Amino acid sequence: MNKDVVIIGAGAAGLMCAIEAGKRGRSVLVLDHARQIGKKIRISGGGRCNFTNRNASPANFISQNPHFCKSALARFTPTDFISLINKHSISFHERNHGQLFCDDSADQIVRMLTQECKLAGVEIQTECEVHNITKAQDFQLQTTIGPLTASSLVIATGGLSIPKSGATNFGLKAAEQFGLNIIPSRPGLVPLKFASDDFKPFLELSGISVDAEVHCNGISFRENILFTHRGLSGPAILQISSYWIQGDSLSINLFPGRDILALLHAQQQSKKQLLTILDQFLPARFNQAWFSQTSSSKPMNRYSPGELKSIAAALTHWLLTPTGTEGYEKAEVTVGGVDTGELSSKTMESKKIPGLYFIGELVDVTGWLGGYNFQWAWSSGWAAGQAV
Ligand SMILES: Cc1cc2nc3c(=O)[nH]c(=O)nc-3n(C[C@H](O)[C@H](O)[C@H](O)COP(=O)(O)OP(=O)(O)OC[C@H]3O[C@@H](n4cnc5c(N)ncnc54)[C@H](O)[C@@H]3O)c2cc1C
């Protein structure tokens, strides 16, 4: 079979690219090894798909080259995706920080993309494995549905997270085969594990969450942190995990936006226990775990100003060193991937191998939690769709 464009991976980026290429009159075939297309879309956002973020800007993405994502994000914006959602009468709502979710179900997004593919004359083949790719004038693929030839080949096989959903390293292997550099991958938006003795009391707090500001490598996020039976999760931890490198420490401010030292000083004449004061601000079980690690609580009027200063400092700069992450099984995304230096930021085409494109999460562009990763998939898929 001969096609203008073959796209490997029927996820968010691959389907968007297919729609755009099909609209331009190209003959397009999308291949996926899974039985169902768009599996990560279906499970995303707790089944409601946080399909974009109103405020998405290049600052919300991690990449060795922070400028790379600018062109695609500017040419296919959250507003453009919202227009598509409106065209299909999919109702949605906004949550914190500009995150947009379907009111009903993530399946609506997959149905919308499938309908758009149909309208654009795109063919989709599921349960198809690609065994081998070579390039002469065109790309030759050996697949379970037989040999295929295409003048443009788009690799859109996504990241490594959630292997159960069908994630593979196919795209990284293909990039390597064609001599493209890869930025080493690691799990992102992932819970962190803590195994040190001083964290042990906190492992008993599974399910408790606290508003906090978490700092690592010059960036910080203020949202909830959630105690788990292995360590910490919750939005602030997931966000910072994408910046965390093995060996780094986190600094956690448990009193963000409040002057804890002033609060303690105001109570310095009181006979109330320090624990009772802290219980007004933080969950009592957390405070008990905290004091089991340091000293025991005393009445406020028995603390010196110096002691109160150290307590305030410890609560606003809680230093913790994760032992690791919960890995790709629990990660929402993969940080790293195909080096953006190998690709045109306008078209996603390889600079070395004309006609070969890489899009979506496979590329070294990783979004924050909050709809940014889908926006990158739509934008990069759209950009390639204009060029293939
Ligand atoms: C649990 C979870 C929830 C998430 N929620 C959100 C959210 O709400 N908002 C958000 O912005 N992001 C979310 N993400 C991230 C988002 O799903 C991804 O960033 C996005 O799907 C990437 O799109 P993609 O097209 O690059 O890859 P994918 O959507 O992963 O698509 C890749 C496709 O390639 C196929 N494939 C893989 N290997 C092969 C192979 N060897 N041969 C053929 N086909 C192959 C796969 O079957 C898949 O269909 C979530 C991720 C997870 C895991």
mmCIF file of C-alpha atoms in Angstrom, residues 123-355:
data_model
loop_
_atom_site.group_PDB
_atom_site.id
_atom_site.type_symbol
_atom_site.label_atom_id
_atom_site.label_comp_id
_atom_site.label_asym_id
_atom_site.label_seq_id
_atom_site.Cartn_x
_atom_site.Cartn_y
_atom_site.Cartn_z
ATOM 1 C CA GLU A 123 -7.726 5.763 7.433
ATOM 2 C CA ILE A 124 -7.014 4.288 10.862
ATOM 3 C CA GLN A 125 -5.616 0.788 11.345
ATOM 4 C CA THR A 126 -5.529 -0.600 14.895
ATOM 5 C CA GLU A 127 -3.756 -3.776 16.082
ATOM 6 C CA CYS A 128 -0.952 -3.143 13.625
ATOM 7 C CA GLU A 129 2.701 -3.664 14.574
ATOM 8 C CA VAL A 130 5.498 -2.035 12.625
ATOM 9 C CA HIS A 131 8.432 -4.462 12.400
ATOM 10 C CA ASN A 132 10.876 -2.481 10.363
ATOM 11 C CA ILE A 133 11.373 0.961 8.781
ATOM 12 C CA THR A 134 13.834 1.769 5.986
ATOM 13 C CA LYS A 135 14.244 4.804 3.785
ATOM 14 C CA ALA A 136 15.230 4.968 0.147
ATOM 15 C CA GLN A 137 13.438 7.740 -1.763
ATOM 16 C CA ASP A 138 10.320 7.048 0.354
ATOM 17 C CA PHE A 139 9.848 5.269 3.693
ATOM 18 C CA GLN A 140 9.238 1.506 3.496
ATOM 19 C CA LEU A 141 7.505 -0.120 6.453
ATOM 20 C CA GLN A 142 7.135 -3.842 7.147
ATOM 21 C CA THR A 143 3.984 -4.251 9.216
ATOM 22 C CA THR A 144 1.489 -6.910 10.290
ATOM 23 C CA ILE A 145 -0.870 -5.624 7.552
ATOM 24 C CA GLY A 146 1.878 -5.972 4.925
ATOM 25 C CA PRO A 147 4.433 -3.622 3.385
ATOM 26 C CA LEU A 148 3.655 0.109 3.259
ATOM 27 C CA THR A 149 5.300 2.990 1.446
ATOM 28 C CA ALA A 150 4.967 6.642 2.434
ATOM 29 C CA SER A 151 6.648 9.866 1.391
ATOM 30 C CA SER A 152 6.205 11.297 4.913
ATOM 31 C CA LEU A 153 6.487 9.265 8.106
ATOM 32 C CA VAL A 154 5.273 10.716 11.407
ATOM 33 C CA ILE A 155 6.223 9.037 14.673
ATOM 34 C CA ALA A 156 3.678 9.829 17.385
ATOM 35 C CA THR A 157 4.030 6.886 19.755
ATOM 36 C CA GLY A 158 4.020 9.005 22.922
ATOM 37 C CA GLY A 159 5.955 8.632 26.160
ATOM 38 C CA LEU A 160 6.876 5.660 28.321
ATOM 39 C CA SER A 161 4.399 6.195 31.141
ATOM 40 C CA ILE A 162 1.673 3.627 31.947
ATOM 41 C CA PRO A 163 3.013 0.646 29.951
ATOM 42 C CA LYS A 164 -0.372 -1.043 30.568
ATOM 43 C CA SER A 165 -2.000 1.578 28.314
ATOM 44 C CA GLY A 166 0.199 0.471 25.387
ATOM 45 C CA ALA A 167 3.174 2.799 25.867
ATOM 46 C CA THR A 168 6.382 1.579 24.201
ATOM 47 C CA ASN A 169 9.863 2.879 23.408
ATOM 48 C CA PHE A 170 9.194 2.421 19.684
ATOM 49 C CA GLY A 171 9.615 6.134 18.912
ATOM 50 C CA LEU A 172 12.924 6.429 20.755
ATOM 51 C CA LYS A 173 14.252 3.346 18.948
ATOM 52 C CA ALA A 174 13.146 4.787 15.585
ATOM 53 C CA ALA A 175 14.864 8.095 16.391
ATOM 54 C CA GLU A 176 18.040 6.210 17.335
ATOM 55 C CA GLN A 177 17.871 4.134 14.162
ATOM 56 C CA PHE A 178 17.911 7.328 12.086
ATOM 57 C CA GLY A 179 20.798 8.775 14.124
ATOM 58 C CA LEU A 180 18.821 11.400 16.065
ATOM 59 C CA ASN A 181 20.011 12.422 19.525
ATOM 60 C CA ILE A 182 17.812 11.526 22.501
ATOM 61 C CA ILE A 183 17.586 13.461 25.761
ATOM 62 C CA PRO A 184 17.594 10.764 28.485
ATOM 63 C CA SER A 185 14.064 10.014 29.676
ATOM 64 C CA ARG A 186 12.699 9.934 33.212
ATOM 65 C CA PRO A 187 9.218 9.739 34.707
ATOM 66 C CA GLY A 188 7.479 13.101 35.281
ATOM 67 C CA LEU A 189 4.288 14.151 37.090
ATOM 68 C CA VAL A 190 4.922 11.207 39.380
ATOM 69 C CA PRO A 191 4.637 10.555 43.156
ATOM 70 C CA LEU A 192 7.938 10.638 45.062
ATOM 71 C CA LYS A 193 9.151 7.968 47.486
ATOM 72 C CA PHE A 194 10.849 8.606 50.820
ATOM 73 C CA ALA A 195 12.507 5.843 52.803
ATOM 74 C CA SER A 196 14.703 7.646 55.338
ATOM 75 C CA ASP A 197 14.134 7.028 59.062
ATOM 76 C CA ASP A 198 13.045 10.596 59.697
ATOM 77 C CA PHE A 199 10.225 10.263 57.131
ATOM 78 C CA LYS A 200 8.849 7.052 58.712
ATOM 79 C CA PRO A 201 6.249 8.758 60.970
ATOM 80 C CA PHE A 202 4.814 10.528 57.913
ATOM 81 C CA LEU A 203 4.171 7.234 56.089
ATOM 82 C CA GLU A 204 1.379 6.678 58.618
ATOM 83 C CA LEU A 205 -0.410 9.793 57.335
ATOM 84 C CA SER A 206 -1.534 8.293 54.001
ATOM 85 C CA GLY A 207 -4.529 10.271 52.691
ATOM 86 C CA ILE A 208 -3.811 13.540 54.533
ATOM 87 C CA SER A 209 -3.155 16.599 52.366
ATOM 88 C CA VAL A 210 -1.700 19.986 53.219
ATOM 89 C CA ASP A 211 -1.430 23.267 51.325
ATOM 90 C CA ALA A 212 2.297 23.811 50.754
ATOM 91 C CA GLU A 213 4.883 25.440 48.535
ATOM 92 C CA VAL A 214 7.437 22.973 47.235
ATOM 93 C CA HIS A 215 10.817 24.162 45.922
ATOM 94 C CA CYS A 216 13.426 22.304 43.853
ATOM 95 C CA ASN A 217 16.044 23.401 41.341
ATOM 96 C CA GLY A 218 14.973 27.052 41.338
ATOM 97 C CA ILE A 219 11.263 26.453 40.726
ATOM 98 C CA SER A 220 8.352 26.182 43.134
ATOM 99 C CA PHE A 221 4.699 25.151 43.078
ATOM 100 C CA ARG A 222 2.066 26.051 45.624
ATOM 101 C CA GLU A 223 -0.741 23.504 45.824
ATOM 102 C CA ASN A 224 -1.635 20.549 48.016
ATOM 103 C CA ILE A 225 0.848 17.854 48.942
ATOM 104 C CA LEU A 226 -0.664 14.457 49.719
ATOM 105 C CA PHE A 227 0.871 11.904 52.087
ATOM 106 C CA THR A 228 0.913 8.365 50.666
ATOM 107 C CA HIS A 229 2.079 5.072 52.146
ATOM 108 C CA ARG A 230 5.289 5.403 50.090
ATOM 109 C CA GLY A 231 5.944 9.130 50.373
ATOM 110 C CA LEU A 232 4.340 12.195 48.831
ATOM 111 C CA SER A 233 2.007 12.929 45.944
ATOM 112 C CA GLY A 234 -0.638 15.611 45.265
ATOM 113 C CA PRO A 235 -0.451 18.371 42.654
ATOM 114 C CA ALA A 236 2.510 20.302 44.124
ATOM 115 C CA ILE A 237 4.632 17.128 44.332
ATOM 116 C CA LEU A 238 3.613 15.902 40.856
ATOM 117 C CA GLN A 239 4.566 19.281 39.404
ATOM 118 C CA ILE A 240 7.943 19.445 41.142
ATOM 119 C CA SER A 241 8.714 15.782 40.309
ATOM 120 C CA SER A 242 9.228 16.777 36.667
ATOM 121 C CA TYR A 243 12.090 19.060 37.773
ATOM 122 C CA TRP A 244 13.518 16.645 40.358
ATOM 123 C CA ILE A 245 16.716 14.749 39.524
ATOM 124 C CA GLN A 246 17.885 11.769 41.623
ATOM 125 C CA GLY A 247 19.831 13.083 44.620
ATOM 126 C CA ASP A 248 18.150 16.512 44.766
ATOM 127 C CA SER A 249 16.446 17.671 47.959
ATOM 128 C CA LEU A 250 13.073 19.394 48.151
ATOM 129 C CA SER A 251 12.366 22.331 50.421
ATOM 130 C CA ILE A 252 8.748 22.503 51.558
ATOM 131 C CA ASN A 253 7.093 25.576 53.056
ATOM 132 C CA LEU A 254 4.163 24.372 55.173
ATOM 133 C CA PHE A 255 2.980 27.955 55.811
ATOM 134 C CA PRO A 256 2.898 29.472 52.315
ATOM 135 C CA GLY A 257 1.669 33.054 52.236
ATOM 136 C CA ARG A 258 1.583 33.300 56.048
ATOM 137 C CA ASP A 259 4.139 34.691 58.481
ATOM 138 C CA ILE A 260 4.494 31.761 60.860
ATOM 139 C CA LEU A 261 7.127 33.537 62.966
ATOM 140 C CA ALA A 262 4.760 36.479 63.571
ATOM 141 C CA LEU A 263 1.961 34.014 64.428
ATOM 142 C CA LEU A 264 4.191 32.260 66.982
ATOM 143 C CA HIS A 265 5.502 35.527 68.461
ATOM 144 C CA ALA A 266 1.920 36.735 68.917
ATOM 145 C CA GLN A 267 1.311 33.695 71.170
ATOM 146 C CA GLN A 268 4.600 33.877 73.078
ATOM 147 C CA GLN A 269 2.989 34.785 76.406
ATOM 148 C CA SER A 270 0.373 32.040 76.084
ATOM 149 C CA LYS A 271 0.305 28.915 78.257
ATOM 150 C CA LYS A 272 -1.119 26.916 75.373
ATOM 151 C CA GLN A 273 0.997 24.094 73.999
ATOM 152 C CA LEU A 274 2.804 24.814 70.719
ATOM 153 C CA LEU A 275 1.024 21.744 69.281
ATOM 154 C CA THR A 276 -2.367 23.292 70.090
ATOM 155 C CA ILE A 277 -1.361 26.471 68.253
ATOM 156 C CA LEU A 278 -0.093 24.533 65.224
ATOM 157 C CA ASP A 279 -3.264 22.410 65.161
ATOM 158 C CA GLN A 280 -5.106 25.568 64.075
ATOM 159 C CA PHE A 281 -3.110 25.588 60.865
ATOM 160 C CA LEU A 282 -2.029 22.021 60.051
ATOM 161 C CA PRO A 283 -3.704 18.611 60.559
ATOM 162 C CA ALA A 284 -3.178 17.401 64.160
ATOM 163 C CA ARG A 285 -1.805 14.029 63.004
ATOM 164 C CA PHE A 286 0.780 15.774 60.890
ATOM 165 C CA ASN A 287 1.860 17.925 63.833
ATOM 166 C CA GLN A 288 2.237 14.846 66.036
ATOM 167 C CA ALA A 289 4.379 13.133 63.401
ATOM 168 C CA TRP A 290 6.432 16.309 63.053
ATOM 169 C CA PHE A 291 7.119 16.544 66.814
ATOM 170 C CA SER A 292 7.932 12.842 67.066
ATOM 171 C CA GLN A 293 10.921 13.742 64.883
ATOM 172 C CA THR A 294 12.121 16.841 66.693
ATOM 173 C CA SER A 295 11.517 17.846 70.289
ATOM 174 C CA SER A 296 8.309 17.494 72.267
ATOM 175 C CA SER A 297 5.816 20.342 72.427
ATOM 176 C CA LYS A 298 5.859 22.736 75.441
ATOM 177 C CA PRO A 299 3.673 25.662 76.537
ATOM 178 C CA MET A 300 4.334 28.667 74.310
ATOM 179 C CA ASN A 301 5.635 30.848 77.164
ATOM 180 C CA ARG A 302 8.507 28.374 77.716
ATOM 181 C CA TYR A 303 10.022 28.914 74.265
ATOM 182 C CA SER A 304 12.768 31.465 73.764
ATOM 183 C CA PRO A 305 12.535 33.783 70.721
ATOM 184 C CA GLY A 306 15.499 31.866 69.235
ATOM 185 C CA GLU A 307 13.691 28.525 69.589
ATOM 186 C CA LEU A 308 10.567 29.939 67.941
ATOM 187 C CA LYS A 309 12.712 31.244 65.093
ATOM 188 C CA SER A 310 14.183 27.759 64.508
ATOM 189 C CA ILE A 311 10.732 26.152 64.635
ATOM 190 C CA ALA A 312 9.409 28.679 62.101
ATOM 191 C CA ALA A 313 12.436 28.047 59.877
ATOM 192 C CA ALA A 314 11.996 24.259 60.069
ATOM 193 C CA LEU A 315 8.294 24.523 59.150
ATOM 194 C CA THR A 316 8.934 26.818 56.213
ATOM 195 C CA HIS A 317 12.060 25.019 54.929
ATOM 196 C CA TRP A 318 11.275 21.334 55.537
ATOM 197 C CA LEU A 319 14.178 19.663 53.725
ATOM 198 C CA LEU A 320 13.502 16.213 52.326
ATOM 199 C CA THR A 321 15.451 14.007 49.942
ATOM 200 C CA PRO A 322 13.282 11.589 47.927
ATOM 201 C CA THR A 323 14.780 8.139 47.385
ATOM 202 C CA GLY A 324 13.125 7.856 43.990
ATOM 203 C CA THR A 325 9.899 8.172 42.047
ATOM 204 C CA GLU A 326 7.082 5.661 41.704
ATOM 205 C CA GLY A 327 8.292 5.114 38.122
ATOM 206 C CA TYR A 328 6.611 4.934 34.748
ATOM 207 C CA GLU A 329 3.795 2.767 36.188
ATOM 208 C CA LYS A 330 2.492 5.825 38.070
ATOM 209 C CA ALA A 331 3.909 8.697 35.998
ATOM 210 C CA GLU A 332 1.623 10.850 33.887
ATOM 211 C CA VAL A 333 4.360 11.858 31.479
ATOM 212 C CA THR A 334 7.910 11.224 30.298
ATOM 213 C CA VAL A 335 10.458 14.007 30.638
ATOM 214 C CA GLY A 336 13.111 13.989 27.882
ATOM 215 C CA GLY A 337 12.779 12.306 24.489
ATOM 216 C CA VAL A 338 13.788 13.210 20.950
ATOM 217 C CA ASP A 339 16.197 16.151 21.157
ATOM 218 C CA THR A 340 14.455 19.281 19.860
ATOM 219 C CA GLY A 341 17.782 20.310 18.305
ATOM 220 C CA GLU A 342 17.148 17.559 15.736
ATOM 221 C CA LEU A 343 13.764 18.969 14.646
ATOM 222 C CA SER A 344 12.333 22.037 12.934
ATOM 223 C CA SER A 345 10.243 23.905 15.509
ATOM 224 C CA LYS A 346 7.903 24.990 12.723
ATOM 225 C CA THR A 347 7.159 21.572 11.213
ATOM 226 C CA MET A 348 8.589 18.936 13.647
ATOM 227 C CA GLU A 349 10.510 17.479 10.688
ATOM 228 C CA SER A 350 13.896 15.921 11.296
ATOM 229 C CA LYS A 351 16.708 18.178 10.093
ATOM 230 C CA LYS A 352 18.777 15.104 9.110
ATOM 231 C CA ILE A 353 16.103 12.904 7.525
ATOM 232 C CA PRO A 354 13.699 14.802 5.260
ATOM 233 C CA GLY A 355 10.136 13.470 5.479
#
